[in-house]
PDB file of C-alpha atoms in Angstrom:
ATOM      1  CA  MET C1057       6.057 -11.405  15.335  1.00  0.00           C
ATOM      2  CA  THR C1058       6.156  -7.665  14.672  1.00  0.00           C
ATOM      3  CA  LYS C1059       3.967  -7.665  11.571  1.00  0.00           C
ATOM      4  CA  PRO C1060       1.111  -9.884  12.845  1.00  0.00           C
ATOM      5  CA  LEU C1061       1.179  -7.988  16.150  1.00  0.00           C
ATOM      6  CA  LEU C1062       0.719  -4.677  14.370  1.00  0.00           C
ATOM      7  CA  LEU C1063      -2.194  -6.062  12.392  1.00  0.00           C
ATOM      8  CA  VAL C1064      -3.902  -7.504  15.495  1.00  0.00           C
ATOM      9  CA  LEU C1065      -3.501  -4.236  17.379  1.00  0.00           C
ATOM     10  CA  THR C1066      -4.876  -2.281  14.453  1.00  0.00           C
ATOM     11  CA  LEU C1067      -7.968  -4.488  14.316  1.00  0.00           C
ATOM     12  CA  LEU C1068      -8.327  -4.181  18.082  1.00  0.00           C
ATOM     13  CA  LEU C1069      -8.195  -0.422  17.833  1.00  0.00           C
ATOM     14  CA  LEU C1070     -10.679  -0.317  14.995  1.00  0.00           C
ATOM     15  CA  ALA C1071     -13.122  -2.267  17.131  1.00  0.00           C
ATOM     16  CA  GLY C1072     -12.401  -0.338  20.320  1.00  0.00           C
ATOM     17  CA  CYS C1073     -12.822   3.120  18.856  1.00  0.00           C
ATOM     18  CA  GLY C1074     -16.435   2.503  17.934  1.00  0.00           C
ATOM     19  CA  PRO C1075     -18.265   3.151  14.655  1.00  0.00           C
ATOM     20  CA  ASN C1076     -18.284   6.932  15.001  1.00  0.00           C
ATOM     21  CA  LYS C1077     -14.626   7.479  15.863  1.00  0.00           C
ATOM     22  CA  MET C1078     -12.103   5.973  13.496  1.00  0.00           C
ATOM     23  CA  PRO C1079      -8.398   5.902  14.389  1.00  0.00           C
ATOM     24  CA  PRO C1080      -6.653   8.995  13.026  1.00  0.00           C
ATOM     25  CA  PRO C1081      -4.402   8.549   9.982  1.00  0.00           C
ATOM     26  CA  TYR C1082      -0.859   9.716  10.426  1.00  0.00           C
ATOM     27  CA  GLU C1083       0.205  12.652   8.291  1.00  0.00           C
ATOM     28  CA  ARG C1084       2.844  12.146   5.621  1.00  0.00           C
ATOM     29  CA  VAL C1085       4.820  14.556   3.474  1.00  0.00           C
ATOM     30  CA  ALA C1086       3.666  14.076  -0.116  1.00  0.00           C
ATOM     31  CA  CYS C1087       6.180  13.033  -2.755  1.00  0.00           C
ATOM     32  CA  HIS C1088       5.799  15.209  -5.846  1.00  0.00           C
ATOM     33  CA  TYR C1089       7.034  14.037  -9.222  1.00  0.00           C
ATOM     34  CA  LYS C1090       5.925  14.216 -12.843  1.00  0.00           C
ATOM     35  CA  LYS C1091       4.851  11.250 -14.972  1.00  0.00           C
ATOM     36  CA  ASP C1092       3.901  11.612 -18.614  1.00  0.00           C
ATOM     37  CA  ASN C1093       2.498   8.087 -18.689  1.00  0.00           C
ATOM     38  CA  PRO C1094      -0.837   8.106 -16.783  1.00  0.00           C
ATOM     39  CA  LEU C1095      -0.689   4.389 -15.979  1.00  0.00           C
ATOM     40  CA  LEU C1096       2.769   4.661 -14.449  1.00  0.00           C
ATOM     41  CA  LYS C1097       1.431   7.549 -12.374  1.00  0.00           C
ATOM     42  CA  VAL C1098      -1.237   5.204 -11.008  1.00  0.00           C
ATOM     43  CA  TYR C1099       1.274   2.535 -10.020  1.00  0.00           C
ATOM     44  CA  ASN C1100       3.775   5.011  -8.596  1.00  0.00           C
ATOM     45  CA  ASP C1101       1.177   6.717  -6.384  1.00  0.00           C
ATOM     46  CA  VAL C1102      -0.177   3.381  -5.199  1.00  0.00           C
ATOM     47  CA  LEU C1103       3.276   1.932  -4.455  1.00  0.00           C
ATOM     48  CA  ILE C1104       4.215   4.925  -2.318  1.00  0.00           C
ATOM     49  CA  GLU C1105       0.997   4.716  -0.309  1.00  0.00           C
ATOM     50  CA  LEU C1106       1.336   0.952   0.143  1.00  0.00           C
ATOM     51  CA  VAL C1107       4.927   1.207   1.375  1.00  0.00           C
ATOM     52  CA  GLU C1108       4.246   4.093   3.736  1.00  0.00           C
ATOM     53  CA  THR C1109       0.871   3.031   5.138  1.00  0.00           C
ATOM     54  CA  ARG C1110       0.433  -0.733   4.608  1.00  0.00           C
ATOM     55  CA  GLY C1111       3.996  -2.035   4.773  1.00  0.00           C
ATOM     56  CA  TYR C1112       4.226  -2.296   8.564  1.00  0.00           C
ATOM     57  CA  GLN C1113       6.435   0.816   8.640  1.00  0.00           C
ATOM     58  CA  LEU C1114       9.388  -1.272   7.399  1.00  0.00           C
ATOM     59  CA  TYR C1115      10.514   1.641   5.217  1.00  0.00           C
ATOM     60  CA  LEU C1116      11.444   3.559   8.390  1.00  0.00           C
ATOM     61  CA  ASN C1117      14.366   1.185   9.009  1.00  0.00           C
ATOM     62  CA  LYS C1118      15.839   1.513  12.504  1.00  0.00           C
ATOM     63  CA  SER C1119      14.905   5.176  12.798  1.00  0.00           C
ATOM     64  CA  LEU C1120      11.817   3.970  14.651  1.00  0.00           C
ATOM     65  CA  ASN C1121      12.029   0.918  16.896  1.00  0.00           C
ATOM     66  CA  ILE C1122       8.539  -0.419  16.280  1.00  0.00           C
ATOM     67  CA  ASP C1123       8.958  -3.423  18.602  1.00  0.00           C
ATOM     68  CA  SER C1124       9.822  -1.180  21.527  1.00  0.00           C
ATOM     69  CA  LEU C1125       7.082   1.280  20.613  1.00  0.00           C
ATOM     70  CA  TRP C1126       4.361  -1.355  20.790  1.00  0.00           C
ATOM     71  CA  LYS C1127       5.778  -3.169  23.817  1.00  0.00           C
ATOM     72  CA  THR C1128       5.783   0.014  25.855  1.00  0.00           C
ATOM     73  CA  SER C1129       2.357   1.033  24.601  1.00  0.00           C
ATOM     74  CA  PRO C1130      -0.462   0.402  27.125  1.00  0.00           C
ATOM     75  CA  LEU C1131      -2.993  -0.372  24.397  1.00  0.00           C
ATOM     76  CA  TYR C1132      -3.702  -3.870  25.690  1.00  0.00           C
ATOM     77  CA  ASP C1133      -4.658  -2.433  29.066  1.00  0.00           C
ATOM     78  CA  LEU C1134      -6.829   0.392  27.787  1.00  0.00           C
ATOM     79  CA  LYS C1135     -10.576  -0.201  27.914  1.00  0.00           C
ATOM     80  CA  ASP C1136     -11.958   3.238  27.142  1.00  0.00           C
ATOM     81  CA  SER C1137     -12.251   4.052  23.438  1.00  0.00           C
ATOM     82  CA  SER C1138     -11.194   7.672  24.007  1.00  0.00           C
ATOM     83  CA  ALA C1139      -7.997   6.513  25.718  1.00  0.00           C
ATOM     84  CA  ILE C1140      -7.285   4.060  22.893  1.00  0.00           C
ATOM     85  CA  TYR C1141      -7.843   6.821  20.353  1.00  0.00           C
ATOM     86  CA  ALA C1142      -5.474   9.157  22.233  1.00  0.00           C
ATOM     87  CA  GLU C1143      -2.749   6.506  22.449  1.00  0.00           C
ATOM     88  CA  LEU C1144      -3.052   5.637  18.771  1.00  0.00           C
ATOM     89  CA  ASN C1145      -2.907   9.331  17.939  1.00  0.00           C
ATOM     90  CA  ARG C1146       0.373   9.564  19.896  1.00  0.00           C
ATOM     91  CA  ILE C1147       1.837   6.601  18.005  1.00  0.00           C
ATOM     92  CA  HIS C1148       0.729   7.976  14.638  1.00  0.00           C
ATOM     93  CA  HIS C1149       2.356  11.282  15.542  1.00  0.00           C
ATOM     94  CA  LEU C1150       5.652   9.418  16.026  1.00  0.00           C
ATOM     95  CA  PHE C1151       5.204   7.686  12.666  1.00  0.00           C
ATOM     96  CA  SER C1152       4.609  11.078  11.084  1.00  0.00           C
ATOM     97  CA  GLN C1153       7.768  12.531  12.615  1.00  0.00           C
ATOM     98  CA  HIS C1154       9.886   9.668  11.348  1.00  0.00           C
ATOM     99  CA  GLN C1155       8.335   9.783   7.876  1.00  0.00           C
ATOM    100  CA  LYS C1156       9.325  13.436   7.650  1.00  0.00           C
ATOM    101  CA  SER C1157      12.871  12.705   8.843  1.00  0.00           C
ATOM    102  CA  THR C1158      13.194   9.957   6.208  1.00  0.00           C
ATOM    103  CA  PHE C1159      11.765  12.142   3.445  1.00  0.00           C
ATOM    104  CA  ASN C1160      14.441  13.093   0.890  1.00  0.00           C
ATOM    105  CA  ASN C1161      17.127  11.614   3.150  1.00  0.00           C
ATOM    106  CA  PRO C1162      18.535   8.709   1.064  1.00  0.00           C
ATOM    107  CA  LYS C1163      20.901   7.615   3.861  1.00  0.00           C
ATOM    108  CA  LYS C1164      17.854   6.375   5.769  1.00  0.00           C
ATOM    109  CA  TRP C1165      16.119   4.674   2.849  1.00  0.00           C
ATOM    110  CA  CYS C1166      15.275   0.978   2.782  1.00  0.00           C
ATOM    111  CA  THR C1167      14.558  -0.934  -0.430  1.00  0.00           C
ATOM    112  CA  ALA C1168      11.288  -2.142  -1.954  1.00  0.00           C
ATOM    113  CA  TYR C1169      11.645  -4.818  -4.659  1.00  0.00           C
ATOM    114  CA  LEU C1170       9.286  -4.608  -7.623  1.00  0.00           C
ATOM    115  CA  ASP C1171       8.157  -7.502  -9.817  1.00  0.00           C
ATOM    116  CA  SER C1172       8.006  -6.329 -13.423  1.00  0.00           C
ATOM    117  CA  GLN C1173       5.335  -8.831 -14.519  1.00  0.00           C
ATOM    118  CA  LEU C1174       1.704  -7.752 -14.234  1.00  0.00           C
ATOM    119  CA  ILE C1175      -1.053 -10.140 -13.153  1.00  0.00           C
ATOM    120  CA  ASP C1176      -4.276 -10.039 -15.182  1.00  0.00           C
ATOM    121  CA  PHE C1177      -6.834  -8.407 -12.875  1.00  0.00           C
ATOM    122  CA  LYS C1178      -9.765 -10.188 -14.507  1.00  0.00           C
ATOM    123  CA  MET C1179      -8.050 -13.535 -13.903  1.00  0.00           C
ATOM    124  CA  VAL C1180      -7.764 -12.638 -10.221  1.00  0.00           C
ATOM    125  CA  LEU C1181     -11.518 -12.067 -10.085  1.00  0.00           C
ATOM    126  CA  LYS C1182     -12.245 -15.299 -11.932  1.00  0.00           C
ATOM    127  CA  SER C1183     -10.140 -17.271  -9.450  1.00  0.00           C
ATOM    128  CA  LEU C1184     -12.261 -16.165  -6.481  1.00  0.00           C
ATOM    129  CA  PRO C1185     -15.070 -18.275  -5.011  1.00  0.00           C
ATOM    130  CA  SER C1186     -18.443 -17.027  -6.245  1.00  0.00           C
ATOM    131  CA  GLU C1187     -19.508 -15.981  -2.745  1.00  0.00           C
ATOM    132  CA  MET C1188     -16.401 -13.855  -2.257  1.00  0.00           C
ATOM    133  CA  ASP C1189     -16.727 -12.487  -5.774  1.00  0.00           C
ATOM    134  CA  LYS C1190     -20.192 -11.124  -5.036  1.00  0.00           C
ATOM    135  CA  GLU C1191     -19.020  -9.636  -1.727  1.00  0.00           C
ATOM    136  CA  LEU C1192     -16.093  -7.954  -3.452  1.00  0.00           C
ATOM    137  CA  TRP C1193     -18.211  -6.383  -6.151  1.00  0.00           C
ATOM    138  CA  THR C1194     -20.479  -4.948  -3.469  1.00  0.00           C
ATOM    139  CA  SER C1195     -17.920  -3.832  -0.879  1.00  0.00           C
ATOM    140  CA  LEU C1196     -15.484  -2.323  -3.380  1.00  0.00           C
ATOM    141  CA  GLN C1197     -18.239  -0.978  -5.640  1.00  0.00           C
ATOM    142  CA  ILE C1198     -16.757  -2.687  -8.669  1.00  0.00           C
ATOM    143  CA  ASP C1199     -18.934  -1.982 -11.670  1.00  0.00           C
ATOM    144  CA  SER C1200     -17.799  -4.020 -14.669  1.00  0.00           C
ATOM    145  CA  SER C1201     -20.246  -2.201 -16.944  1.00  0.00           C
ATOM    146  CA  ALA C1202     -18.604   1.138 -16.125  1.00  0.00           C
ATOM    147  CA  TRP C1203     -14.931   0.297 -16.210  1.00  0.00           C
ATOM    148  CA  GLN C1204     -12.545   0.798 -19.069  1.00  0.00           C
ATOM    149  CA  LYS C1205      -9.394  -1.284 -19.114  1.00  0.00           C
ATOM    150  CA  TYR C1206      -6.286   0.578 -20.163  1.00  0.00           C
ATOM    151  CA  THR C1207      -4.316  -1.494 -22.653  1.00  0.00           C
ATOM    152  CA  PRO C1208      -0.515  -1.595 -22.523  1.00  0.00           C
ATOM    153  CA  ASP C1209      -0.139  -0.360 -26.100  1.00  0.00           C
ATOM    154  CA  SER C1210      -2.206   2.752 -25.543  1.00  0.00           C
ATOM    155  CA  LEU C1211      -0.021   3.782 -22.602  1.00  0.00           C
ATOM    156  CA  GLN C1212       3.340   2.785 -24.018  1.00  0.00           C
ATOM    157  CA  LEU C1213       3.941   0.002 -21.517  1.00  0.00           C
ATOM    158  CA  VAL C1214       6.086  -2.637 -23.170  1.00  0.00           C
ATOM    159  CA  LYS C1215       4.657  -6.171 -22.928  1.00  0.00           C
ATOM    160  CA  ALA C1216       2.591  -5.269 -19.844  1.00  0.00           C
ATOM    161  CA  GLN C1217       5.690  -4.922 -17.692  1.00  0.00           C
ATOM    162  CA  LEU C1218       6.776  -2.399 -15.096  1.00  0.00           C
ATOM    163  CA  ASN C1219      10.308  -1.041 -15.074  1.00  0.00           C
ATOM    164  CA  TYR C1220      11.593  -0.142 -11.618  1.00  0.00           C
ATOM    165  CA  ARG C1221      13.661   2.665 -13.154  1.00  0.00           C
ATOM    166  CA  ASP C1222      10.430   4.466 -14.095  1.00  0.00           C
ATOM    167  CA  PHE C1223       9.376   4.769 -10.450  1.00  0.00           C
ATOM    168  CA  GLN C1224      10.162   7.590  -8.059  1.00  0.00           C
ATOM    169  CA  ALA C1225       9.833   7.765  -4.285  1.00  0.00           C
ATOM    170  CA  CYS C1226      10.999  10.084  -1.529  1.00  0.00           C
ATOM    171  CA  THR C1227      11.336   7.751   1.461  1.00  0.00           C
ATOM    172  CA  PHE C1228      12.604   4.453   0.007  1.00  0.00           C
ATOM    173  CA  LYS C1229      14.590   2.921  -2.846  1.00  0.00           C
ATOM    174  CA  ILE C1230      13.095   0.741  -5.587  1.00  0.00           C
ATOM    175  CA  GLU C1231      14.958  -2.186  -7.123  1.00  0.00           C
ATOM    176  CA  PRO C1232      13.893  -5.080  -9.368  1.00  0.00           C
ATOM    177  CA  GLU C1233      12.856  -8.291  -7.644  1.00  0.00           C
ATOM    178  CA  SER C1234      15.780 -10.034  -9.326  1.00  0.00           C
ATOM    179  CA  ALA C1235      18.158  -7.865  -7.265  1.00  0.00           C
ATOM    180  CA  PHE C1236      16.970  -9.409  -4.011  1.00  0.00           C
ATOM    181  CA  SER C1237      18.929 -12.272  -2.498  1.00  0.00           C
ATOM    182  CA  SER C1238      19.645 -13.775   0.902  1.00  0.00           C
ATOM    183  CA  GLN C1239      22.764 -11.603   0.926  1.00  0.00           C
ATOM    184  CA  SER C1240      20.739  -8.417   0.454  1.00  0.00           C
ATOM    185  CA  PRO C1241      21.007  -5.711   3.106  1.00  0.00           C
ATOM    186  CA  SER C1242      18.805  -6.194   6.143  1.00  0.00           C
ATOM    187  CA  CYS C1243      17.011  -2.956   5.316  1.00  0.00           C
ATOM    188  CA  SER C1244      14.539  -4.640   2.985  1.00  0.00           C
ATOM    189  CA  ILE C1245      10.890  -3.569   2.871  1.00  0.00           C
ATOM    190  CA  GLY C1246       9.672  -6.515   0.817  1.00  0.00           C
ATOM    191  CA  HIS C1247       8.482  -7.564  -2.642  1.00  0.00           C
ATOM    192  CA  TYR C1248       5.559  -5.979  -4.493  1.00  0.00           C
ATOM    193  CA  LYS C1249       3.649  -7.418  -7.425  1.00  0.00           C
ATOM    194  CA  PHE C1250       0.727  -5.687  -9.157  1.00  0.00           C
ATOM    195  CA  SER C1251      -2.106  -6.633 -11.446  1.00  0.00           C
ATOM    196  CA  THR C1252      -3.306  -4.681 -14.435  1.00  0.00           C
ATOM    197  CA  VAL C1253      -5.541  -1.734 -13.562  1.00  0.00           C
ATOM    198  CA  VAL C1254      -9.157  -1.355 -14.579  1.00  0.00           C
ATOM    199  CA  LEU C1255     -10.673   2.126 -14.573  1.00  0.00           C
ATOM    200  CA  ASN C1256     -14.174   3.522 -14.896  1.00  0.00           C
ATOM    201  CA  ARG C1257     -15.052   5.455 -18.023  1.00  0.00           C
ATOM    202  CA  ALA C1258     -14.404   8.789 -16.315  1.00  0.00           C
ATOM    203  CA  LYS C1259     -10.879   7.518 -15.482  1.00  0.00           C
ATOM    204  CA  ASP C1260     -11.114   8.834 -11.926  1.00  0.00           C
ATOM    205  CA  LYS C1261     -11.727   5.528 -10.140  1.00  0.00           C
ATOM    206  CA  GLY C1262     -10.156   2.127 -10.542  1.00  0.00           C
ATOM    207  CA  TRP C1263      -9.331  -1.282  -9.115  1.00  0.00           C
ATOM    208  CA  LEU C1264      -6.271  -3.487  -8.960  1.00  0.00           C
ATOM    209  CA  TYR C1265      -4.765  -6.369  -7.029  1.00  0.00           C
ATOM    210  CA  TYR C1266      -1.365  -6.356  -5.352  1.00  0.00           C
ATOM    211  CA  GLU C1267       0.775  -8.809  -3.410  1.00  0.00           C
ATOM    212  CA  PHE C1268       3.249  -7.818  -0.713  1.00  0.00           C
ATOM    213  CA  VAL C1269       5.726 -10.342   0.692  1.00  0.00           C
ATOM    214  CA  CYS C1270       8.114  -9.336   3.481  1.00  0.00           C
ATOM    215  CA  GLY C1271       9.123 -12.766   4.776  1.00  0.00           C
ATOM    216  CA  GLY C1272       8.120 -16.409   5.101  1.00  0.00           C
ATOM    217  CA  THR C1273       5.225 -15.521   7.398  1.00  0.00           C
ATOM    218  CA  CYS C1274       4.846 -11.876   6.468  1.00  0.00           C
ATOM    219  CA  GLY C1275       2.745 -10.564   3.600  1.00  0.00           C
ATOM    220  CA  ARG C1276      -0.707 -10.190   2.143  1.00  0.00           C
ATOM    221  CA  GLY C1277      -2.725  -9.882  -1.030  1.00  0.00           C
ATOM    222  CA  GLU C1278      -5.493  -7.321  -1.484  1.00  0.00           C
ATOM    223  CA  ILE C1279      -7.820  -5.902  -4.087  1.00  0.00           C
ATOM    224  CA  ILE C1280      -7.942  -2.138  -3.683  1.00  0.00           C
ATOM    225  CA  THR C1281     -10.203   0.636  -4.891  1.00  0.00           C
ATOM    226  CA  ILE C1282      -8.339   3.756  -5.965  1.00  0.00           C
ATOM    227  CA  GLU C1283      -9.592   7.245  -6.732  1.00  0.00           C
ATOM    228  CA  LYS C1284      -8.036  10.252  -8.385  1.00  0.00           C
ATOM    229  CA  GLN C1285      -7.851  13.287  -6.123  1.00  0.00           C
ATOM    230  CA  HIS C1286      -6.199  16.520  -7.312  1.00  0.00           C
ATOM    231  CA  GLU C1287      -4.193  14.671  -9.991  1.00  0.00           C
ATOM    232  CA  ASN C1288      -2.981  12.023  -7.508  1.00  0.00           C
ATOM    233  CA  TRP C1289      -4.268   8.496  -6.946  1.00  0.00           C
ATOM    234  CA  VAL C1290      -5.169   7.383  -3.421  1.00  0.00           C
ATOM    235  CA  ILE C1291      -6.407   4.111  -1.943  1.00  0.00           C
ATOM    236  CA  LYS C1292     -10.024   4.462  -0.858  1.00  0.00           C
ATOM    237  CA  ASP C1293     -10.952   0.897   0.084  1.00  0.00           C
ATOM    238  CA  SER C1294      -9.508  -2.612   0.188  1.00  0.00           C
ATOM    239  CA  LYS C1295     -10.466  -6.245   0.503  1.00  0.00           C
ATOM    240  CA  MET C1296      -7.873  -8.678   1.856  1.00  0.00           C
ATOM    241  CA  LEU C1297      -7.702 -11.990  -0.019  1.00  0.00           C
ATOM    242  CA  TRP C1298      -4.907 -13.601   1.982  1.00  0.00           C
ATOM    243  CA  ILE C1299      -2.393 -12.883   4.746  1.00  0.00           C
ATOM    244  CA  SER C1300       0.597 -14.728   6.161  1.00  0.00           C
TER     245      SER C1300
END
């Protein structure tokens, strides 16, 4: 129940705060590392942001009791958008504190499992209904005439696969999907699977699809727009394709 509840509350807050006052993002300590392979840099940056901002805070383990946090929160009873904004700001401040306490503290780290196989991004687009396809191209500003697809050979990726050993993070561990089993530790964030990345010709904006599964009724698939900012890649927009 935790994950759907968090999503519902987030949507409620987005609606309650009004068009001119978006909920504040919570601040995170940035993980700095060096990647010689530019494509691996893309995936590494995106994985970190997904885990820390779109993974239902599962990477925080038991350092933050999310169930208790939301149960004691008066968000359901708040009607005024300013009060909702203030309460969400308080909760995001707690998330920020716990992210900082988890940062570079391996004893607190949970595990994200990475699928090495890449999905063909163009096949994802082709599988969409035509109506959704048109909406996606508009909402995510996908411009097929301007993108340039990086090929695996040009970036030294072997057989279009990702190796979990090539990834670095500062608040969670990364293991191959094959390492997950029913006997795995309870501190599991979930499974991640990525598509190939398509970039514009300037190589400062791109698109990819990812899947996140954290249980039988927990997960989602999204197409995201990413942009390069000060040598790092950040998620700028997203379009959910499915959720469970």
